[in-house]
N, CA, C and O atoms as a GROMACS GRO file, in nm:
protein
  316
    1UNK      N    1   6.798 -13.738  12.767
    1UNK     CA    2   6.763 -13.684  12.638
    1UNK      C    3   6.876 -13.714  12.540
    1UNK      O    4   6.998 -13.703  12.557
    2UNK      N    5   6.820 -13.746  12.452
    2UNK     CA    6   6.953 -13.788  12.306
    2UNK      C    7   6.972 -13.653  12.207
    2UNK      O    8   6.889 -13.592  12.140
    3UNK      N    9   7.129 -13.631  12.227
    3UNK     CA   10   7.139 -13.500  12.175
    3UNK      C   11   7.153 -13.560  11.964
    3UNK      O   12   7.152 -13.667  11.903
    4UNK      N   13   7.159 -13.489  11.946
    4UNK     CA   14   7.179 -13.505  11.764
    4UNK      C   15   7.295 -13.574  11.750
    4UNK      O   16   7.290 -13.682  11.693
    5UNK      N   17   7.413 -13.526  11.797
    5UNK     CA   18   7.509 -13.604  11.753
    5UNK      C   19   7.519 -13.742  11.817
    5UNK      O   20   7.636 -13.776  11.799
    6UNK      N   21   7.455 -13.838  11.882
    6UNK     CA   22   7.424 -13.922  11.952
    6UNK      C   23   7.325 -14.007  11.890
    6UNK      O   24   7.344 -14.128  11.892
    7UNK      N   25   7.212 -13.955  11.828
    7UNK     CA   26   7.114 -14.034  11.722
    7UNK      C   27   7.203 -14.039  11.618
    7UNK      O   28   7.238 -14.153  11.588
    8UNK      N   29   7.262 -13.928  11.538
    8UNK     CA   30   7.316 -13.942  11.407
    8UNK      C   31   7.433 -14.092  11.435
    8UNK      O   32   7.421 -14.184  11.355
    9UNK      N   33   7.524 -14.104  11.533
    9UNK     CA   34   7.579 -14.227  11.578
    9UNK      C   35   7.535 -14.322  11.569
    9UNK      O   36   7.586 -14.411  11.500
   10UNK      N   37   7.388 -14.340  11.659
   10UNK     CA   38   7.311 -14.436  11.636
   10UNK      C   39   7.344 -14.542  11.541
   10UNK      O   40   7.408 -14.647  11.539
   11UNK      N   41   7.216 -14.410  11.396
   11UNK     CA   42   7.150 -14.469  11.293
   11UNK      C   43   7.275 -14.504  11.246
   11UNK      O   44   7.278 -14.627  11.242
   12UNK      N   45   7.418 -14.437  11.195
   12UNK     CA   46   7.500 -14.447  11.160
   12UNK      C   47   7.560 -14.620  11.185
   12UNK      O   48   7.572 -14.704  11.096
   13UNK      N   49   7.585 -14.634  11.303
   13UNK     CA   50   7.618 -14.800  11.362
   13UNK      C   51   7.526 -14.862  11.368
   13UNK      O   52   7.569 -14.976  11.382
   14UNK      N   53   7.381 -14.866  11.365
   14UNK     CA   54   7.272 -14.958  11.298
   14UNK      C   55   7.300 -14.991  11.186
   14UNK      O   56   7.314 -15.112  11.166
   15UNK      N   57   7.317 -14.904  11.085
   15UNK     CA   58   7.349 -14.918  10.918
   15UNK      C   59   7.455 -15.050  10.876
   15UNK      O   60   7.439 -15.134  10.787
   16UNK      N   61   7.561 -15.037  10.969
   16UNK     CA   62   7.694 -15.076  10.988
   16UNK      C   63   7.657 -15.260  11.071
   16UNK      O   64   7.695 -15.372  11.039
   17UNK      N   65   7.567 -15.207  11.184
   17UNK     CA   66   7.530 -15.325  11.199
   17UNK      C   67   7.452 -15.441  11.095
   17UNK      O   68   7.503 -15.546  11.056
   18UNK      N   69   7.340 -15.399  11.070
   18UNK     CA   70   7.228 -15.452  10.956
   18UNK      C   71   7.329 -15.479  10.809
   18UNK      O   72   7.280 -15.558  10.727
   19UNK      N   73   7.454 -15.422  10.778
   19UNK     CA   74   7.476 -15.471  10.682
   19UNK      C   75   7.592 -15.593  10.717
   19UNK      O   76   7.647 -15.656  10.627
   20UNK      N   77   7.627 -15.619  10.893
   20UNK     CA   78   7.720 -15.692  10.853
   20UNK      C   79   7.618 -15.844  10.933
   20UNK      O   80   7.665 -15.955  10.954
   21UNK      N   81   7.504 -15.808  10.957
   21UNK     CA   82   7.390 -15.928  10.958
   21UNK      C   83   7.352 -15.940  10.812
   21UNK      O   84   7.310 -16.049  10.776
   22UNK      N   85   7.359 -15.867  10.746
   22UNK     CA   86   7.292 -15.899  10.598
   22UNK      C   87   7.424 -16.009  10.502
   22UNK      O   88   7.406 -16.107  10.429
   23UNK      N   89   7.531 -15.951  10.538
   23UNK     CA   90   7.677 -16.013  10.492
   23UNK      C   91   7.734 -16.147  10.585
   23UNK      O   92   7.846 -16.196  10.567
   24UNK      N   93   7.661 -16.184  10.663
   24UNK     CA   94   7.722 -16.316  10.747
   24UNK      C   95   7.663 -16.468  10.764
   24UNK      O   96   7.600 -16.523  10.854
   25UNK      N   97   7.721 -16.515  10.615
   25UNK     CA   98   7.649 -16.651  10.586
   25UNK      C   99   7.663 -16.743  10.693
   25UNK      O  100   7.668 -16.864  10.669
   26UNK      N  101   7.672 -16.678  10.862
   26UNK     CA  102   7.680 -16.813  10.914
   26UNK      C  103   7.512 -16.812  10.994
   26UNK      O  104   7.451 -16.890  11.067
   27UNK      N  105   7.481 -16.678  10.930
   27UNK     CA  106   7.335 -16.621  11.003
   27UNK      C  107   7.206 -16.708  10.895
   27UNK      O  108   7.201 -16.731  10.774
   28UNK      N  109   7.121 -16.735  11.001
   28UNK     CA  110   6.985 -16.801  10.900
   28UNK      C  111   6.926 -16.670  10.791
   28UNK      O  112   6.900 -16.551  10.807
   29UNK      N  113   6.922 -16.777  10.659
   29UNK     CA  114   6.852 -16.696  10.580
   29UNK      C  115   6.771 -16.577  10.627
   29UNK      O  116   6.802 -16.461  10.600
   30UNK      N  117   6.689 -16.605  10.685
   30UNK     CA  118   6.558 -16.498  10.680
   30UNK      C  119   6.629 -16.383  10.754
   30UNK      O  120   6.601 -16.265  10.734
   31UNK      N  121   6.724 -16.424  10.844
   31UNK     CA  122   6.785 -16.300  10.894
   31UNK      C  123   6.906 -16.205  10.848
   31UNK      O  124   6.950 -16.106  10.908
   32UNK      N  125   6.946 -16.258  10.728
   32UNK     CA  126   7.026 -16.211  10.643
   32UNK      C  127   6.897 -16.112  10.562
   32UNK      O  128   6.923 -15.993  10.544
   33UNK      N  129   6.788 -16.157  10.524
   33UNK     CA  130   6.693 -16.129  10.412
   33UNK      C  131   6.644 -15.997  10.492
   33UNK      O  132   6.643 -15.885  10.440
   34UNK      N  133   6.594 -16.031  10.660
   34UNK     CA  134   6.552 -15.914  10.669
   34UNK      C  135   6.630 -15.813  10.700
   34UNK      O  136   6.575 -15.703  10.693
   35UNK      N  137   6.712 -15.815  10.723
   35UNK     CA  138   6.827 -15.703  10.750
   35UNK      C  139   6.854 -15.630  10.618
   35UNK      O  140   6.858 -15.507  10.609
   36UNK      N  141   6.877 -15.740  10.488
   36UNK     CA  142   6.897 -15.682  10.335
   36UNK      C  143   6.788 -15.560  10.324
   36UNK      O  144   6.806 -15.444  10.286
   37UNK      N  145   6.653 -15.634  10.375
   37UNK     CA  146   6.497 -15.551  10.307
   37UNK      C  147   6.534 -15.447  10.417
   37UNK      O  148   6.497 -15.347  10.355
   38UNK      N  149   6.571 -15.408  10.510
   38UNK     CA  150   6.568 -15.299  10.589
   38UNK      C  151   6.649 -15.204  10.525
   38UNK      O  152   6.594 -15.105  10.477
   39UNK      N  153   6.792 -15.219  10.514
   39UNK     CA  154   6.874 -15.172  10.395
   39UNK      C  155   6.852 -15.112  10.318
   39UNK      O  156   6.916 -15.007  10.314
   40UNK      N  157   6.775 -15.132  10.236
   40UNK     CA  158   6.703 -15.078  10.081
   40UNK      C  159   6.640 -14.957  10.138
   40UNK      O  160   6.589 -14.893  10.046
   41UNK      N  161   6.620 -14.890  10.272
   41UNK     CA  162   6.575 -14.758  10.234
   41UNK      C  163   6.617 -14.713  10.381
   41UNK      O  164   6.563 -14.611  10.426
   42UNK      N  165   6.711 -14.783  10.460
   42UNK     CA  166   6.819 -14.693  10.538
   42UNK      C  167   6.885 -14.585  10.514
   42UNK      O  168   6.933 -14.588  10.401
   43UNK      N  169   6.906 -14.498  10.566
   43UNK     CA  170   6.982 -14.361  10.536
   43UNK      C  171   7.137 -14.457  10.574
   43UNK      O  172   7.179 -14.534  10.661
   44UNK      N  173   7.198 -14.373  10.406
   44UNK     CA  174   7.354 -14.392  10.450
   44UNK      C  175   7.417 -14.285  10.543
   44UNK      O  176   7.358 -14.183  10.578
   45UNK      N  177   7.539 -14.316  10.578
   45UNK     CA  178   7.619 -14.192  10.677
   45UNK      C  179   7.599 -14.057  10.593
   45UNK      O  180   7.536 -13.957  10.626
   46UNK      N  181   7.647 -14.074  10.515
   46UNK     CA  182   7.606 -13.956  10.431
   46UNK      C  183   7.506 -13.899  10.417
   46UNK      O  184   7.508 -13.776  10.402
   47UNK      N  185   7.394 -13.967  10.418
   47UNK     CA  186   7.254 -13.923  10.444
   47UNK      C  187   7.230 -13.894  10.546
   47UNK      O  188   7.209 -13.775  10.526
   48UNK      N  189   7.213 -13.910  10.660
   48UNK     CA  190   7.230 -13.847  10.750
   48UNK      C  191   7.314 -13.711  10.816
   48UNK      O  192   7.271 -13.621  10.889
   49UNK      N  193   7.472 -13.737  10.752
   49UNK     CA  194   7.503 -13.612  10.793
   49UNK      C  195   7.471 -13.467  10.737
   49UNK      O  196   7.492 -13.350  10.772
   50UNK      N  197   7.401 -13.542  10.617
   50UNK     CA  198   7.364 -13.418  10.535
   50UNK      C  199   7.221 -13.341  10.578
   50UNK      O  200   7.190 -13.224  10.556
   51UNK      N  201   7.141 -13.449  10.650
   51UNK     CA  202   7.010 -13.399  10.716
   51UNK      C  203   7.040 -13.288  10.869
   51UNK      O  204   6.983 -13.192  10.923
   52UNK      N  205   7.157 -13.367  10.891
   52UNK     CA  206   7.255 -13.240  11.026
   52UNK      C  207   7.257 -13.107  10.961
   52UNK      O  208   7.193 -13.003  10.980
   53UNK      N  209   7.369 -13.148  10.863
   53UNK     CA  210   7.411 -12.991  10.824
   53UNK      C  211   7.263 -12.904  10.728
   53UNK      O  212   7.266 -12.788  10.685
   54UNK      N  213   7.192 -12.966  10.722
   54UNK     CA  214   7.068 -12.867  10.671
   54UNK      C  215   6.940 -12.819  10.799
   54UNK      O  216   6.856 -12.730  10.812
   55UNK      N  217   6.981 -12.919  10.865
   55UNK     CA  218   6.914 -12.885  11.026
   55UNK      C  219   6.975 -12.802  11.083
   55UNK      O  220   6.913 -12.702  11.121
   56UNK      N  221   7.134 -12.817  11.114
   56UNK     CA  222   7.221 -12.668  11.168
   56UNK      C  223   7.246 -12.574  11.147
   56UNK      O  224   7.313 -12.494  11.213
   57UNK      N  225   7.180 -12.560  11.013
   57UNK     CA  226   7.191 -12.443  10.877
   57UNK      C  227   7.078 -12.362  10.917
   57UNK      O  228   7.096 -12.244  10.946
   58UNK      N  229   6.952 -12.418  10.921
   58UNK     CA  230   6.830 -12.372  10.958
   58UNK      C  231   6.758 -12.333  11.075
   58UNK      O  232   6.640 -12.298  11.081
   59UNK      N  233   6.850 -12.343  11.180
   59UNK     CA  234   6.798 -12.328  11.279
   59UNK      C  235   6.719 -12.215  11.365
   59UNK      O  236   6.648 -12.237  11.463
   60UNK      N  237   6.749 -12.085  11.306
   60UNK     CA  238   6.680 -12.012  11.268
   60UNK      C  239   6.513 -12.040  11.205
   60UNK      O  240   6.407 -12.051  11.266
   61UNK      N  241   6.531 -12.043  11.122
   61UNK     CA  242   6.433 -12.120  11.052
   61UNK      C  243   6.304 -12.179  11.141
   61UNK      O  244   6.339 -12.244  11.240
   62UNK      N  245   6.178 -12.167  11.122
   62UNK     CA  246   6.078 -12.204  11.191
   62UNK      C  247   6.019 -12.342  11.172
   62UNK      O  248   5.898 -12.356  11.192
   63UNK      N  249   6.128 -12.491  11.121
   63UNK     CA  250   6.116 -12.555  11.065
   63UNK      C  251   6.098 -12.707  11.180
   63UNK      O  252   6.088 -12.820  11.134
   64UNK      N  253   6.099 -12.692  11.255
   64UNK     CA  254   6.119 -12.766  11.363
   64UNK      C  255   6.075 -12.713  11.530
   64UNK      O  256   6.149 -12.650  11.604
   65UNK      N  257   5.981 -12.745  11.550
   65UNK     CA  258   5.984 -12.697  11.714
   65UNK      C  259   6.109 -12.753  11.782
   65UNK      O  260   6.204 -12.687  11.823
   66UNK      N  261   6.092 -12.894  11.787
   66UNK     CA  262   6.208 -12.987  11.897
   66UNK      C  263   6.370 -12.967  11.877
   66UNK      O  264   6.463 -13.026  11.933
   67UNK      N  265   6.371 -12.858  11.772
   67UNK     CA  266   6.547 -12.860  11.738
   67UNK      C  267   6.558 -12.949  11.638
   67UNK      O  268   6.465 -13.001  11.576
   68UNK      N  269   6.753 -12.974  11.616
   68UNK     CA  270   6.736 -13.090  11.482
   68UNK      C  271   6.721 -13.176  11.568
   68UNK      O  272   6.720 -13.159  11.690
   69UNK      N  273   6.708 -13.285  11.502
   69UNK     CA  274   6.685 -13.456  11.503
   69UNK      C  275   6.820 -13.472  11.498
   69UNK      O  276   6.868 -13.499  11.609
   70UNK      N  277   6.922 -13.464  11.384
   70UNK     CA  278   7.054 -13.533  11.324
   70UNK      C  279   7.169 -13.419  11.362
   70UNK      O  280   7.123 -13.305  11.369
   71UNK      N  281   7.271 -13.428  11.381
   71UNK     CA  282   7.372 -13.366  11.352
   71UNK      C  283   7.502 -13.390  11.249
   71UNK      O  284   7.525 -13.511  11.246
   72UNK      N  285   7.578 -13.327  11.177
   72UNK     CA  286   7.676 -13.340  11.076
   72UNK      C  287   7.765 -13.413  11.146
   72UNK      O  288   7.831 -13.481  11.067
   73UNK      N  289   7.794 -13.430  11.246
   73UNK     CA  290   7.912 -13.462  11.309
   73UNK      C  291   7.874 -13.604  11.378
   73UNK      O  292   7.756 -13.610  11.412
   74UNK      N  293   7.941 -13.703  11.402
   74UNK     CA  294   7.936 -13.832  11.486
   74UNK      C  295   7.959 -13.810  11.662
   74UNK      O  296   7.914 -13.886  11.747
   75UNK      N  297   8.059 -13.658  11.694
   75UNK     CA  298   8.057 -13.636  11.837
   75UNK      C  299   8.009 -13.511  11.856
   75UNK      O  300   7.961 -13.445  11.764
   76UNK      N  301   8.020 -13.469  11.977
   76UNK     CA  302   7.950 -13.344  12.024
   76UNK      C  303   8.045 -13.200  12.010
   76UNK      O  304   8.152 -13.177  12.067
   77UNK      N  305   7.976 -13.119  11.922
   77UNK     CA  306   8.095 -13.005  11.898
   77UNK      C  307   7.981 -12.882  11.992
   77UNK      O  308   7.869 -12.834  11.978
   78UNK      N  309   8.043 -12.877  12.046
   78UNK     CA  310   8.048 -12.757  12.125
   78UNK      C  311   8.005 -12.599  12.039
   78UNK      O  312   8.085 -12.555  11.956
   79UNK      N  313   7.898 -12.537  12.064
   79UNK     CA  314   7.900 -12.417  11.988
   79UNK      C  315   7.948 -12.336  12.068
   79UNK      O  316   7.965 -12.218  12.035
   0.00000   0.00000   0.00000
């Protein structure tokens, strides 16, 4: 099972990946292009950690059966 702070990593180093395929003219066009078009509506780190801290905020909250999805943090903090 993938805990939150483990997806939020993820997407985080996907982002990181896809932009340095989008930035490496030794890569064929189209694969620079599609990595760019993926880009355009990727969550930045920031976006994401901010979907954590409103998920860890709420947890209470009847807003989610499965728990959060994201966490604020990149490692595992211990409650």
């Amino acid at each position: 099972m993938t805990m939150p702070h483990e997806r939020t990593r993820a997407v985080v180093q996907t982002r990181e990946f896809l932009l340095e395929l989008a930035g490496n003219p030794s890569l064929p066009e189209g694969v620079r292009r599609d990595a760019h078009f993926l880009l355009r509506h990727f969550p930045s780190e920031q976006d994401v950690r901010l979907a954590g801290q409103i998920e860890e905020q709420s947890e209470s909250l009847p807003i989610g059966v499965l728990g959060p999805v994201f966490s604020s943090s990149l490692t595992f903090l211990p409650s």
